[in-house]
PDB file of C-alpha atoms in Angstrom:
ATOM      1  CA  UNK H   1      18.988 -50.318  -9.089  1.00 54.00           C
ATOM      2  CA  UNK H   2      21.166 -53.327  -8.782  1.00 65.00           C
ATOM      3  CA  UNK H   3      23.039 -54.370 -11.975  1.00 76.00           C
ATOM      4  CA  UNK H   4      21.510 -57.887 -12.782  1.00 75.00           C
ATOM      5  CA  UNK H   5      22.116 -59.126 -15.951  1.00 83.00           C
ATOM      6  CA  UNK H   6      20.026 -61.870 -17.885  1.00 85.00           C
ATOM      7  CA  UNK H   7      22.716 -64.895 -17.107  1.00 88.00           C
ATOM      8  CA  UNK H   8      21.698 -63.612 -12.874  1.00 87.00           C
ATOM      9  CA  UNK H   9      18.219 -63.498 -13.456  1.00 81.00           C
ATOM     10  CA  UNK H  10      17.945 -67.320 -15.124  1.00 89.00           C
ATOM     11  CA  UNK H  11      20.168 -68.548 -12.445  1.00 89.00           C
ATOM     12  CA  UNK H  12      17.602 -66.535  -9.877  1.00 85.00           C
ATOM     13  CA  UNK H  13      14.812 -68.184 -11.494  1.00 86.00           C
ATOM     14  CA  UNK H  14      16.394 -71.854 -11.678  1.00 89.00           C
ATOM     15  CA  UNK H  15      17.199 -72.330  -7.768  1.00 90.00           C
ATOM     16  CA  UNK H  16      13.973 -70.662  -6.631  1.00 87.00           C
ATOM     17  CA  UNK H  17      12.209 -73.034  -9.274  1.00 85.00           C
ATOM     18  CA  UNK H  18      14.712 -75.818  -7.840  1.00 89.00           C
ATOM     19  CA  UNK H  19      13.912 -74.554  -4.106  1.00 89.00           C
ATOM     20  CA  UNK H  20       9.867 -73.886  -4.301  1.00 86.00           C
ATOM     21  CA  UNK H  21       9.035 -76.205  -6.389  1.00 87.00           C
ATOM     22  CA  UNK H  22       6.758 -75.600  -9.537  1.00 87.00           C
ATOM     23  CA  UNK H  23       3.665 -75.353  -7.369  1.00 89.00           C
ATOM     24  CA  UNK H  24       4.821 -72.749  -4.993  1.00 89.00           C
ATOM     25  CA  UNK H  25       6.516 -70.613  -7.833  1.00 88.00           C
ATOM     26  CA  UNK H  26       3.647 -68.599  -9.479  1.00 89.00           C
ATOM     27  CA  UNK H  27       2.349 -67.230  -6.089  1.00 90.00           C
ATOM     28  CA  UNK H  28       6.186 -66.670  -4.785  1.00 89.00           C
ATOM     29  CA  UNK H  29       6.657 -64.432  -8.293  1.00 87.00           C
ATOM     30  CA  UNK H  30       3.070 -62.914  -7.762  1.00 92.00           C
ATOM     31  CA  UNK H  31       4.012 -62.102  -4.121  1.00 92.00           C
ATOM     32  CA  UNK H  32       7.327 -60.119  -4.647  1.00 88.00           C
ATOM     33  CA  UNK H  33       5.963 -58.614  -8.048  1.00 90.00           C
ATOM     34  CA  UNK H  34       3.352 -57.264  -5.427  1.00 95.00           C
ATOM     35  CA  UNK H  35       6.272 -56.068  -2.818  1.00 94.00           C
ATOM     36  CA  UNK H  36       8.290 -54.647  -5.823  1.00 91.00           C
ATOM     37  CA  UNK H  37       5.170 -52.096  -6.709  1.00 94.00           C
ATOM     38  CA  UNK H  38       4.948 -50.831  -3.185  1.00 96.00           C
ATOM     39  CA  UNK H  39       8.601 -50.473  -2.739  1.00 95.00           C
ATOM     40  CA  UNK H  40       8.578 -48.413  -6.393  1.00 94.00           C
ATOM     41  CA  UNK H  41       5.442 -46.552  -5.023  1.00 96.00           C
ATOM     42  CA  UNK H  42       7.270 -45.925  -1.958  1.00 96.00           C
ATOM     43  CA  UNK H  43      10.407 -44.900  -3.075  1.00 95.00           C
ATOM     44  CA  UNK H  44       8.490 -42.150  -5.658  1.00 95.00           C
ATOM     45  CA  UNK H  45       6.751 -40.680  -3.274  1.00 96.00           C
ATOM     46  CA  UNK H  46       9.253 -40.231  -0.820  1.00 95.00           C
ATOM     47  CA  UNK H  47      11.176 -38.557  -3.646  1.00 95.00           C
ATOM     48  CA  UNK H  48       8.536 -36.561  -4.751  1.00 95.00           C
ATOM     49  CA  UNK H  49       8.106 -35.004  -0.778  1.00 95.00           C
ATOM     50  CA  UNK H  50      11.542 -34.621  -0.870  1.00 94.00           C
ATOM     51  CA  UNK H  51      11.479 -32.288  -3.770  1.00 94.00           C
ATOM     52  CA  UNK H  52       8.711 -30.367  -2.755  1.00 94.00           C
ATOM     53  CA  UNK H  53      10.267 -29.856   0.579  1.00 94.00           C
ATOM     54  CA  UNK H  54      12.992 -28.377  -0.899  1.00 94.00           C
ATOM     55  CA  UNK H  55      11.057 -26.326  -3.225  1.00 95.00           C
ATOM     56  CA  UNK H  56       9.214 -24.891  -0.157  1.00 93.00           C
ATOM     57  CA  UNK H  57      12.229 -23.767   1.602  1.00 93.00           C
ATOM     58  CA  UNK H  58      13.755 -22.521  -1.633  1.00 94.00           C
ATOM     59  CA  UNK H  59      10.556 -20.582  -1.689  1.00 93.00           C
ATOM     60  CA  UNK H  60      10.251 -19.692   2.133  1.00 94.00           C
ATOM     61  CA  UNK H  61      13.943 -18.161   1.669  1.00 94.00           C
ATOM     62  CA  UNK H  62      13.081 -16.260  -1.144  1.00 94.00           C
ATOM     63  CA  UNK H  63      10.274 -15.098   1.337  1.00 93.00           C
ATOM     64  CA  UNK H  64      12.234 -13.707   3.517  1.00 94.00           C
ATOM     65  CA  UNK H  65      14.501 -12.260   1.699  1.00 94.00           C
ATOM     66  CA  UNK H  66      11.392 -10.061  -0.168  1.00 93.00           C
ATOM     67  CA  UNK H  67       9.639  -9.377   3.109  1.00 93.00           C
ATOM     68  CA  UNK H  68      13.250  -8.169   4.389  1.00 93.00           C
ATOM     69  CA  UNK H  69      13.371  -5.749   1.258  1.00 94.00           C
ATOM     70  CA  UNK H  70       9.883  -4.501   2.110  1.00 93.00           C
ATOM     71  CA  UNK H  71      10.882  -3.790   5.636  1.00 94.00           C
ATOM     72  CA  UNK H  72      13.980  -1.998   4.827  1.00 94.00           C
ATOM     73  CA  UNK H  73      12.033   0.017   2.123  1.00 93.00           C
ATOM     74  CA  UNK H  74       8.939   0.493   4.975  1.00 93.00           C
ATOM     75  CA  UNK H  75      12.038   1.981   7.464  1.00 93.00           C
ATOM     76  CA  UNK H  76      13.013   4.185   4.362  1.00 94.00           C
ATOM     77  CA  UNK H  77      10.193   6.015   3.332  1.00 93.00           C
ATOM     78  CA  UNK H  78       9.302   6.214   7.630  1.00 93.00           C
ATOM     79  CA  UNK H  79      12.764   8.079   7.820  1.00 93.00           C
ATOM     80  CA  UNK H  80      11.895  10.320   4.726  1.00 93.00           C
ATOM     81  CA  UNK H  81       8.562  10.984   5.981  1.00 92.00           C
ATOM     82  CA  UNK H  82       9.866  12.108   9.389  1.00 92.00           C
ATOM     83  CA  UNK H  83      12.149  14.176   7.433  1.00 92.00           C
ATOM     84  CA  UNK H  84       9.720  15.644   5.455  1.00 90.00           C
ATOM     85  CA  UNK H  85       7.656  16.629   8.531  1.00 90.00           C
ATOM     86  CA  UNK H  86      10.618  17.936   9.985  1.00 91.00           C
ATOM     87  CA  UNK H  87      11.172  20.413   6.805  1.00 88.00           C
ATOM     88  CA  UNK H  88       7.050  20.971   7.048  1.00 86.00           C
ATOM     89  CA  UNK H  89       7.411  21.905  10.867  1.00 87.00           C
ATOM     90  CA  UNK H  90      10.297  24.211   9.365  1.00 88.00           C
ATOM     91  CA  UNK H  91       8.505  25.550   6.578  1.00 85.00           C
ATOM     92  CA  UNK H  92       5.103  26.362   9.059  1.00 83.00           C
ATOM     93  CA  UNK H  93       7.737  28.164  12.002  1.00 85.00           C
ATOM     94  CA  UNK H  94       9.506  30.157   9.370  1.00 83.00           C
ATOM     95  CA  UNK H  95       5.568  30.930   7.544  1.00 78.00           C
ATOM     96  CA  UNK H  96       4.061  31.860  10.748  1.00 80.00           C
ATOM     97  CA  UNK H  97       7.481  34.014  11.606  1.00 80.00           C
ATOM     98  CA  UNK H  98       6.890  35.761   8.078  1.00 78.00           C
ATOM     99  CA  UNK H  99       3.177  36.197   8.696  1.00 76.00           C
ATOM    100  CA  UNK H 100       3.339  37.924  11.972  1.00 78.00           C
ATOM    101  CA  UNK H 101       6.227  40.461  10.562  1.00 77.00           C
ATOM    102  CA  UNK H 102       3.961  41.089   7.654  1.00 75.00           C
ATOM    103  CA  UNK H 103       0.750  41.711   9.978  1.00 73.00           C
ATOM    104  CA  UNK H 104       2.658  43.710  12.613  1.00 76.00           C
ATOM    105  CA  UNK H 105       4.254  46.081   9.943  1.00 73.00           C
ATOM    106  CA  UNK H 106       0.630  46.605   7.906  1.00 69.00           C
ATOM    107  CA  UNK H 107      -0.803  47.014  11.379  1.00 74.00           C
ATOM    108  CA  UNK H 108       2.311  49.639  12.130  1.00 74.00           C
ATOM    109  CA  UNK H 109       0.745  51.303   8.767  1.00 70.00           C
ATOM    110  CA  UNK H 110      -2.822  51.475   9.754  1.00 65.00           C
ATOM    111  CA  UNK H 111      -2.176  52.763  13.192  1.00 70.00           C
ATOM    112  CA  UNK H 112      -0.333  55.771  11.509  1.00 67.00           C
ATOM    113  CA  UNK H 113      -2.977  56.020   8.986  1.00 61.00           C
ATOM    114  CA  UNK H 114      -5.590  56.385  12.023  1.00 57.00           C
ATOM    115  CA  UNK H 115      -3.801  58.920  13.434  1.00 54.00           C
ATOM    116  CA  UNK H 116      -3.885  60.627   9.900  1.00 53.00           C
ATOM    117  CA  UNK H 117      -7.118  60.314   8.977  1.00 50.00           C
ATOM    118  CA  UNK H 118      -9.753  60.692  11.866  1.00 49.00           C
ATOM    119  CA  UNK H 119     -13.019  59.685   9.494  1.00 49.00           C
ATOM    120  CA  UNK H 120     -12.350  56.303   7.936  1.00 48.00           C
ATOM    121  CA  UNK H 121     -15.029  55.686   5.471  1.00 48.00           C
ATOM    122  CA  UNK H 122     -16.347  52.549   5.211  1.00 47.00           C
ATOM    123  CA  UNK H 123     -14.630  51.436   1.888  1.00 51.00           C
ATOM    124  CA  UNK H 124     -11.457  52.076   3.365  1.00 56.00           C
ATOM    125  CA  UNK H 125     -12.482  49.544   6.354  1.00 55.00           C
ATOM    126  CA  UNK H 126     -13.574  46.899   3.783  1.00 58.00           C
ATOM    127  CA  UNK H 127     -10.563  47.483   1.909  1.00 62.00           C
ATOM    128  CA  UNK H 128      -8.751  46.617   4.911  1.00 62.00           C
ATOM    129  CA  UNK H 129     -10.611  43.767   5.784  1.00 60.00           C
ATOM    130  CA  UNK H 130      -9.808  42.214   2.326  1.00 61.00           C
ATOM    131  CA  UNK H 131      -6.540  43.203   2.361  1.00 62.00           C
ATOM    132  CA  UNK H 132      -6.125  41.050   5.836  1.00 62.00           C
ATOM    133  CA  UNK H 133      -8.218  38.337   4.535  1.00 61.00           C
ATOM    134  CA  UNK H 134      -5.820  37.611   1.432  1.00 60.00           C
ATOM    135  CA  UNK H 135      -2.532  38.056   3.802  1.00 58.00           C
ATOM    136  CA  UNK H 136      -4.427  35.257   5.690  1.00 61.00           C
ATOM    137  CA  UNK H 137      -4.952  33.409   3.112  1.00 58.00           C
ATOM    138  CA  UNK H 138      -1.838  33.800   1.429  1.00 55.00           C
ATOM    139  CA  UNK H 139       0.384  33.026   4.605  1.00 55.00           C
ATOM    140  CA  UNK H 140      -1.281  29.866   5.502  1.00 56.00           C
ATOM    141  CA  UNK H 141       1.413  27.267   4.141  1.00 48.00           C
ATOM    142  CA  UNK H 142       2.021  25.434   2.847  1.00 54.00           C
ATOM    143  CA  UNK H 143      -0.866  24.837   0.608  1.00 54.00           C
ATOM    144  CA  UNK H 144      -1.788  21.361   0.721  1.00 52.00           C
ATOM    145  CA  UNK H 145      -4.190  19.837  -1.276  1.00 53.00           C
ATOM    146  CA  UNK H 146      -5.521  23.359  -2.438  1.00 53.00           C
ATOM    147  CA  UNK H 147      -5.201  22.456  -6.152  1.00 54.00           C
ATOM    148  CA  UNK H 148      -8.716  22.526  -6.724  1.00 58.00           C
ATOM    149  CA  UNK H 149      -9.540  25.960  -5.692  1.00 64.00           C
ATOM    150  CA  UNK H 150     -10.697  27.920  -8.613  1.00 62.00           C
ATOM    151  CA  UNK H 151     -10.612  31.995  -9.351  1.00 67.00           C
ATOM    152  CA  UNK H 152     -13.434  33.343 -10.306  1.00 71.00           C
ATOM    153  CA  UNK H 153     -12.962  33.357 -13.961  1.00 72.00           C
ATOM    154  CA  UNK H 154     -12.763  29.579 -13.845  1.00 67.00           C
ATOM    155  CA  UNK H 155     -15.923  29.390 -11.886  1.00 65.00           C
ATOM    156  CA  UNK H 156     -17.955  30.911 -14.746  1.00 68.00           C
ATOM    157  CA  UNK H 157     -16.037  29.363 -17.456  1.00 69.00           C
ATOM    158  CA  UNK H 158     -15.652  25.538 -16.108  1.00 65.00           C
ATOM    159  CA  UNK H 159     -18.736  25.091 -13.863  1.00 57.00           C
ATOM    160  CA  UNK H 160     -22.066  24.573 -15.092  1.00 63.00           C
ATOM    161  CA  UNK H 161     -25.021  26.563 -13.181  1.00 63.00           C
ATOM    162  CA  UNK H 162     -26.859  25.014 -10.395  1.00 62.00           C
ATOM    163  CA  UNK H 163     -30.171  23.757 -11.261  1.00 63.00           C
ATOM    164  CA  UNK H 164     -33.076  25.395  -9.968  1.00 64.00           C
ATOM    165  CA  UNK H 165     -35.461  23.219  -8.120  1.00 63.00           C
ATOM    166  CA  UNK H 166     -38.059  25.363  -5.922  1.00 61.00           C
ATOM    167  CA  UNK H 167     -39.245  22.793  -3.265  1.00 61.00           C
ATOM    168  CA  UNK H 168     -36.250  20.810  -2.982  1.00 58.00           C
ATOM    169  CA  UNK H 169     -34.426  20.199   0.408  1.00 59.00           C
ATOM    170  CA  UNK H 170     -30.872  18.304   0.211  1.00 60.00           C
ATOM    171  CA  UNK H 171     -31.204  16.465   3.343  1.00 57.00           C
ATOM    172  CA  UNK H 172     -34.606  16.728   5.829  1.00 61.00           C
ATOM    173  CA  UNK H 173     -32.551  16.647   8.503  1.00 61.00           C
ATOM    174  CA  UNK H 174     -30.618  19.825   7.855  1.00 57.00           C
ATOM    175  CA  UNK H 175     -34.013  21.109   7.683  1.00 58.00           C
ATOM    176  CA  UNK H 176     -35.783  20.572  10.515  1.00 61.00           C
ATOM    177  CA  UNK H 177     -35.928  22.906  13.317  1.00 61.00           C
ATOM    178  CA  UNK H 178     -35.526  22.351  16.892  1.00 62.00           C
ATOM    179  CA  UNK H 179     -37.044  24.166  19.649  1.00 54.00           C
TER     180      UNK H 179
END
């Protein structure tokens, strides 16, 4: 702090001794000893705030600058997500178009085959009705989430059997009956 040699600090030490008196001197040493701790004390922890202060803003910066990142990645995967419902909306229009082509020209088909054939039989009508069934199914897209639906060979081979339990009911209150 200040640059006091040992020649300043006997010459300190002889005019205060000189000035105070031998009496006086221990309690005028004990007394700035004591003002000397606080102003250390004071001085490190005025430091030590300092440098956390810092470090907070350092941090608070570095903050911002991540929750910045998030919100520019947040407004990029909003814009690809509107984009991607965009190309679904597309995808649906253009299904729907396909779909409605498909059913008009196998409905062109069966009303000629009516006229052709007065007596449908009844396998003929089933046929048909599982014939519409999978262009139903099949022109519903795009298929979401339909990963998990298994053919029938999978059923037998993957699925365990259901138990049999005579009495059991699932849920009473599917059961009960109002009237």
């Amino acid at each position: 702090m200040l640059n006091l040699g040992f020649f300043e600090l006997t010459l300190f030490g002889v005019i205060a001794l000189i000035v105070l008196g031998p009496e006086k001197l221990p309690v005028a040493a004990r007394t700035l000893g004591k003002w000397y701790g606080k102003f250390r004390r004071l001085s490190t922890r005025l430091q030590s705030e300092f440098v956390s202060e810092l470090q907070l803003l350092e941090v608070q910066e570095e903050l911002k600058g991540e929750l910045a990142k998030i919100r520019e990645s947040e407004a990029k995967m909003k814009a690809q997500m509107a984009e991607l419902q965009q190309s679904l909306n597309k995808t649906e229009q253009v299904a729907k178009a396909n779909k409605q082509h498909i059913l008009d020209a196998w409905q062109d088909s069966a009303d000629e085959g009516e006229h052709q054939d007065t007596n449908p039989s009844k396998d003929t009508s089933n046929q048909d009705f599982h014939q519409a069934a999978a262009l139903e199914t099949a022109f519903n897209l795009p298929m979401v989430n339909h990963w998990f639906l298994l053919g029938d060979y999978d059923k037998k081979r993957r699925l365990p059997q259901a138990p049999f339990m005579p009495n059991y009911k699932a849920d009473p209150l599917l059961y009960t009956t109002t009237s």
